[in-house]
CSV table of C-alpha atoms in Angstrom, one decimal:
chain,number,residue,atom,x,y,z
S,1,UNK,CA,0.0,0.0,0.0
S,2,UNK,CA,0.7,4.0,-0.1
S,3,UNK,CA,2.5,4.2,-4.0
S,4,UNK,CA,3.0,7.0,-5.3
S,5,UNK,CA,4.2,7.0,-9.3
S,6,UNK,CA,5.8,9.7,-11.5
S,7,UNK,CA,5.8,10.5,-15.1
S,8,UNK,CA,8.5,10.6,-16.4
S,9,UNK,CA,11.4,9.6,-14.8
S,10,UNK,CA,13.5,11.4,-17.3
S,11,UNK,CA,13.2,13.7,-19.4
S,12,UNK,CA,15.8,15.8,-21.9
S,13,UNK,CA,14.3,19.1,-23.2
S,14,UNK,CA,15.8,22.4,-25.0
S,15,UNK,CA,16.0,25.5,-22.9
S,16,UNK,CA,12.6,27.8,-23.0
S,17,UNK,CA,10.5,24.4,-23.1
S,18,UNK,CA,7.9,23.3,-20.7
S,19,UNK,CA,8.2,20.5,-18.7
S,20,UNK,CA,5.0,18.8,-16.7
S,21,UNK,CA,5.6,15.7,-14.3
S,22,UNK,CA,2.9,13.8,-13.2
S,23,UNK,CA,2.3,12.5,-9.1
S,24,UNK,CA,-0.1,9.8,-8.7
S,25,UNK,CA,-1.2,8.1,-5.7
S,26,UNK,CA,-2.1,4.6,-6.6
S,27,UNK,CA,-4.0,3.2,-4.3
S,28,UNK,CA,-5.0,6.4,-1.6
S,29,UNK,CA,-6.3,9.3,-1.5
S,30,UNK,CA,-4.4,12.8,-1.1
S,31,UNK,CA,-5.6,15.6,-0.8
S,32,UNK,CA,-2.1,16.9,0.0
S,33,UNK,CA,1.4,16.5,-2.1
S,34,UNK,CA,4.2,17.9,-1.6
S,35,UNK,CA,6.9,18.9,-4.7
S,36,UNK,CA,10.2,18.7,-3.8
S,37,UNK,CA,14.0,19.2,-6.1
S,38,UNK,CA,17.2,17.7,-5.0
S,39,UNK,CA,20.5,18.4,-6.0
S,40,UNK,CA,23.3,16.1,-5.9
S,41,UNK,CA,24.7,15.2,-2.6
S,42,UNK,CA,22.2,17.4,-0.9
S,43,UNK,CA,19.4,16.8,1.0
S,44,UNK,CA,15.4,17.5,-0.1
S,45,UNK,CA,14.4,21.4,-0.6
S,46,UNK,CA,10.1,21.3,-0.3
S,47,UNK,CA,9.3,23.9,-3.4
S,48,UNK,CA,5.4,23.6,-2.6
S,49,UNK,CA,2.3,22.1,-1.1
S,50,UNK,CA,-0.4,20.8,-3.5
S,51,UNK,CA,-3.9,21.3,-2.3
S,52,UNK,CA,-6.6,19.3,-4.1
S,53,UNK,CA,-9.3,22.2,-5.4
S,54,UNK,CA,-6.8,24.5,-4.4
S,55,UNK,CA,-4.1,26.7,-5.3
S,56,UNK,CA,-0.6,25.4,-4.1
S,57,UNK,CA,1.5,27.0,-1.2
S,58,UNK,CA,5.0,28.0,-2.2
S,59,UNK,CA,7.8,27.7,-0.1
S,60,UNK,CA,9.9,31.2,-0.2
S,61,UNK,CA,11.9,32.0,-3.1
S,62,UNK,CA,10.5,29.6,-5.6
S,63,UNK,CA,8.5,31.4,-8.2
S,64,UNK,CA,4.8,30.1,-8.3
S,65,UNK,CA,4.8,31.4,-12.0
S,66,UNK,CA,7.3,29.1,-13.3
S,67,UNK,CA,6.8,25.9,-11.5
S,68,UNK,CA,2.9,25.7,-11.5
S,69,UNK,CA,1.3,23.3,-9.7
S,70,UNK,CA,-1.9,21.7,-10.5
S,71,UNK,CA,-4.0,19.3,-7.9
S,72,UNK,CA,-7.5,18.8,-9.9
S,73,UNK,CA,-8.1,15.4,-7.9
S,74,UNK,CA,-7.2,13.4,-5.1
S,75,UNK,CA,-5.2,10.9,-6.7
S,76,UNK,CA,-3.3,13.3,-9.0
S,77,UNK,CA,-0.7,16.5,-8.6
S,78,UNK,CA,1.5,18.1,-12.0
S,79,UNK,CA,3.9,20.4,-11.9
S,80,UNK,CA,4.8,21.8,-14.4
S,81,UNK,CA,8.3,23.6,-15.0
S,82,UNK,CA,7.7,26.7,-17.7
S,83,UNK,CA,10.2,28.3,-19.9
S,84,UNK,CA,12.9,25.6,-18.5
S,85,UNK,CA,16.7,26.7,-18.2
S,86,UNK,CA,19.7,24.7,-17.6
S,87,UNK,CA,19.8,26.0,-14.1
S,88,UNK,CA,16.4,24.1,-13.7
S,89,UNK,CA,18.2,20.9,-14.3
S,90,UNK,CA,17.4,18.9,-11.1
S,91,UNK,CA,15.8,15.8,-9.3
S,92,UNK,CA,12.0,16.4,-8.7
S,93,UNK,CA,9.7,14.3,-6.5
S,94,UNK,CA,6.8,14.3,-5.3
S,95,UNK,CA,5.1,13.0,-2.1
S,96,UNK,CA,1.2,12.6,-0.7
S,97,UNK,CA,-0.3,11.7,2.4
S,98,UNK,CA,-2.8,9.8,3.1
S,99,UNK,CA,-5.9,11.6,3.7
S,100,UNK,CA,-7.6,8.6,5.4
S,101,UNK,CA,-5.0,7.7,7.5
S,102,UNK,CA,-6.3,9.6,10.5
S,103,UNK,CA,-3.2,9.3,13.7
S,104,UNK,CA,-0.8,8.2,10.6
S,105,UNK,CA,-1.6,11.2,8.8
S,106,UNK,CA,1.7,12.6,8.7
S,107,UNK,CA,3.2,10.0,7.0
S,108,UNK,CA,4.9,10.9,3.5
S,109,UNK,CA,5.2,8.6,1.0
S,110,UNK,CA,7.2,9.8,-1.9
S,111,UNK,CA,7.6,9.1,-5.6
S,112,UNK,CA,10.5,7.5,-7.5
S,113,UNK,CA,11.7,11.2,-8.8
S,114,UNK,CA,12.0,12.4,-12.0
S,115,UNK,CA,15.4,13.8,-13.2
S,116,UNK,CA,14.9,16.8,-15.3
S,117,UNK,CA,18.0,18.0,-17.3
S,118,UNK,CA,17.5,21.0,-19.5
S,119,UNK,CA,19.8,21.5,-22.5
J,1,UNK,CA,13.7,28.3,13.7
J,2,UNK,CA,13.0,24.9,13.1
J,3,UNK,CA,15.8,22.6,11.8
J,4,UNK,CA,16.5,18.7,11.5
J,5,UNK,CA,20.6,18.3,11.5
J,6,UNK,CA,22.4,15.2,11.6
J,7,UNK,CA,25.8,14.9,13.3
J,8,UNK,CA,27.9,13.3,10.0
J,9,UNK,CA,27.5,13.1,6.4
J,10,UNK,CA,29.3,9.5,5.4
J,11,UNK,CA,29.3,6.4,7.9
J,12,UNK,CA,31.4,3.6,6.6
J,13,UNK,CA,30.5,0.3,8.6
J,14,UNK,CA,31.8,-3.6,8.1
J,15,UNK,CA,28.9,-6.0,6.7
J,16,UNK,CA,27.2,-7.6,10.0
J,17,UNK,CA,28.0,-4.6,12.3
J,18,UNK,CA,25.4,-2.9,13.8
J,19,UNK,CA,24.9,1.0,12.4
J,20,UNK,CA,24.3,4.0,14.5
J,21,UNK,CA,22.7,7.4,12.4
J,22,UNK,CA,22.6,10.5,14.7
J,23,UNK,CA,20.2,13.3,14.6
J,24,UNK,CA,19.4,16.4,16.0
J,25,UNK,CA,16.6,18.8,15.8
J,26,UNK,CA,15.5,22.1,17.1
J,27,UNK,CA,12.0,22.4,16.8
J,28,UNK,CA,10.6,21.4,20.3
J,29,UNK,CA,6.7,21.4,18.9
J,30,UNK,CA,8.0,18.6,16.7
J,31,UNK,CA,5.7,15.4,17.9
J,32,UNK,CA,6.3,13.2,15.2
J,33,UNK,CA,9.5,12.3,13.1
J,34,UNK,CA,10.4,9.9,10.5
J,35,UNK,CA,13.7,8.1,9.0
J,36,UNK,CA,13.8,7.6,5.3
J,37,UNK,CA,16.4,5.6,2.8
J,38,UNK,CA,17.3,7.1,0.0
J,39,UNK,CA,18.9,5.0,-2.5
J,40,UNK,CA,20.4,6.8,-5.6
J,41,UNK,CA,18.4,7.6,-8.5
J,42,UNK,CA,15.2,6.5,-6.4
J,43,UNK,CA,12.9,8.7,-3.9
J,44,UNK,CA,13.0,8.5,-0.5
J,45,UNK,CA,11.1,4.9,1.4
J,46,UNK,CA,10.1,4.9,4.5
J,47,UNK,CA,11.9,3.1,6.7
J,48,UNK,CA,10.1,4.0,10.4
J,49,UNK,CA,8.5,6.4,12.4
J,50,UNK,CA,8.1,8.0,15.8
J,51,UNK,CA,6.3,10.2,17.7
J,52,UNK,CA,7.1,12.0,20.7
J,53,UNK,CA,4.9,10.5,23.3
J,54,UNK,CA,7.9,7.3,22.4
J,55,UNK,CA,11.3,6.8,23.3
J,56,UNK,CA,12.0,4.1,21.7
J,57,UNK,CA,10.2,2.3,18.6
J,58,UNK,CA,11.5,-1.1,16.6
J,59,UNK,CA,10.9,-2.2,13.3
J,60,UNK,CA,12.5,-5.4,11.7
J,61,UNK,CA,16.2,-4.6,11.9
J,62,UNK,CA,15.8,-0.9,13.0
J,63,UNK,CA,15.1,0.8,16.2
J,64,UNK,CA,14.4,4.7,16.5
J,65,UNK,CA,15.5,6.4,19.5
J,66,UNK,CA,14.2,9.5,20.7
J,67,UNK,CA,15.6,12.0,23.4
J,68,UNK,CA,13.3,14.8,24.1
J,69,UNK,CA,15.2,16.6,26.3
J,70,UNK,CA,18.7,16.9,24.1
J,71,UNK,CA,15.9,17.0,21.1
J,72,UNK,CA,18.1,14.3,19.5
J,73,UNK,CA,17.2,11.1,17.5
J,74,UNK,CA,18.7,8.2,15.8
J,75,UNK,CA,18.2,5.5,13.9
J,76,UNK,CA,20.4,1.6,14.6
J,77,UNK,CA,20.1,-1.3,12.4
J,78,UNK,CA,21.2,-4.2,12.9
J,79,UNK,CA,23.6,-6.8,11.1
J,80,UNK,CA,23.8,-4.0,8.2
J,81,UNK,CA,24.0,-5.2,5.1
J,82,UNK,CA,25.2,-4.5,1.7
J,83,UNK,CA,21.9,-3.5,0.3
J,84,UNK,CA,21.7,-1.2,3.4
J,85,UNK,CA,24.1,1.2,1.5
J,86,UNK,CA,22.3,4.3,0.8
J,87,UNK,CA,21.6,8.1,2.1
J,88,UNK,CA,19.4,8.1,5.7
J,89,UNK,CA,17.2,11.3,6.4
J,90,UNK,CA,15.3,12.6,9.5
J,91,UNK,CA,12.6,14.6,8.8
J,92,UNK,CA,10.4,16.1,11.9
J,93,UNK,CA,6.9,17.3,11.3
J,94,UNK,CA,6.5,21.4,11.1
J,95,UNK,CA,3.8,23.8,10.6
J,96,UNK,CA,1.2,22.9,7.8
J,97,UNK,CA,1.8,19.4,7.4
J,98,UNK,CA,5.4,19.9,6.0
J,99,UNK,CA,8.3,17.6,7.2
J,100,UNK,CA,11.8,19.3,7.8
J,101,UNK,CA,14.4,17.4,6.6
J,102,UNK,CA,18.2,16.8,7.7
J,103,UNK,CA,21.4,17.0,5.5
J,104,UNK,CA,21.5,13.4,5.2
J,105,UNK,CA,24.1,10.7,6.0
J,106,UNK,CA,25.5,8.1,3.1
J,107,UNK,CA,25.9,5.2,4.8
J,108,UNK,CA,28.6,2.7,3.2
J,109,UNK,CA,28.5,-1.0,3.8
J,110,UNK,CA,31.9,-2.8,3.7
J,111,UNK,CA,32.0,-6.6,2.4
């Protein structure tokens, strides 16, 4: 129990592209996700908080206009990285908690990542 | 502020020893924290959990300890194992439902 997928697990794109990944939870509900990036050897930085039916919390200093965040259903958060630059090449993943999980609740379960390299 | 900090970055340990991850926090409205493997090229896993009404909480070939009053908490496994080798978080919960999480600490199994 508690998977959560990403699409794609890679992906190679030109600079001033746009980039969406896909989070799934595949067999609970969340009406929370978080997005995360990673760089090498360092530890997780949370970018945002996905609210289902509503608009996403940013964390300070990332810009809601170029990673936007979409949470339309409770099984399903994209981000989506606009007008990608090099310096957006990164390690993205996601995470959801289980909205039924009542005293567990704060439990993260995170996705396999997707590694984003931008050209 | 709140922070999760771990005490090293790289622990290097002999296949069958036991393994010791340190980690400190500073958040004392942190109830609930959580240890996570991260393997490379993969997302973090949960490994175990604990929450602050606990000292002490075992899972199958881990133990979490947790010391309240030097807001300090590690992770042991046992008889580590090759396929142990990977990076170990702590994350504590903060405000909104957000974990904070730690540098990290690659842990390195020797045959």
């Amino acid at each position: 129990g508690a998977v959560v997928s990403q699409h794609p697990s890679w992906v190679i794109c030109k600079s001033g592209t746009s980039v969406k990944i896909e989070c799934r939870s595949l067999d609970f509900q969340a009406t929370t996700m978080f997005w995360y990036r990673q760089f090498p050897k360092q530890s997780l930085m949370l970018m945002a908080t996905s609210n289902e039916g509503s608009k996403a919390t940013y964390e300070q200093g990332v810009e809601k206009d170029k990673f936007l965040i979409n949470h339309a259903s409770l099984t399903l958060s994209t981000l989506t990285v606009t007008s990608a630059h090099p310096e957006d090449s990164s390690f993205y993943i996601c995470s959801a908690r289980d909205t039924l999980a009542g005293g567990a609740g704060e439990t993260q379960y995170f996705g396999p990542g997707t590694r984003l390299l931008v050209l | 502020g709140e922070s999760v900090g771990l005490h090293l970055p790289t622990l290097s340990v002999q296949e069958g020893d036991n393994s010791i991850i340190n980690c400190a926090y500073s958040n004392s409205a942190s109830d609930y924290f959580i240890w996570y493997k991260q393997e490379s090229g993969k997302g973090p896993q949960f490994i175990i959990d604990i929450r602050s009404n606990m000292d002490k909480r075992q899972g199958q070939r881990v133990t979490v300890l947790l010391n309240k009053t030097v807001k300090h908490l590690s992770l042991q496994i046992a008889a580590t194992q090759p396929g142990d080798s990977a990076v170990y978080f702590c994350a504590g919960d903060g405000q909104g439902g957000k974990l904070i999480f730690g540098q990290g600490t690659e842990l390195s199994v020797k045959p």
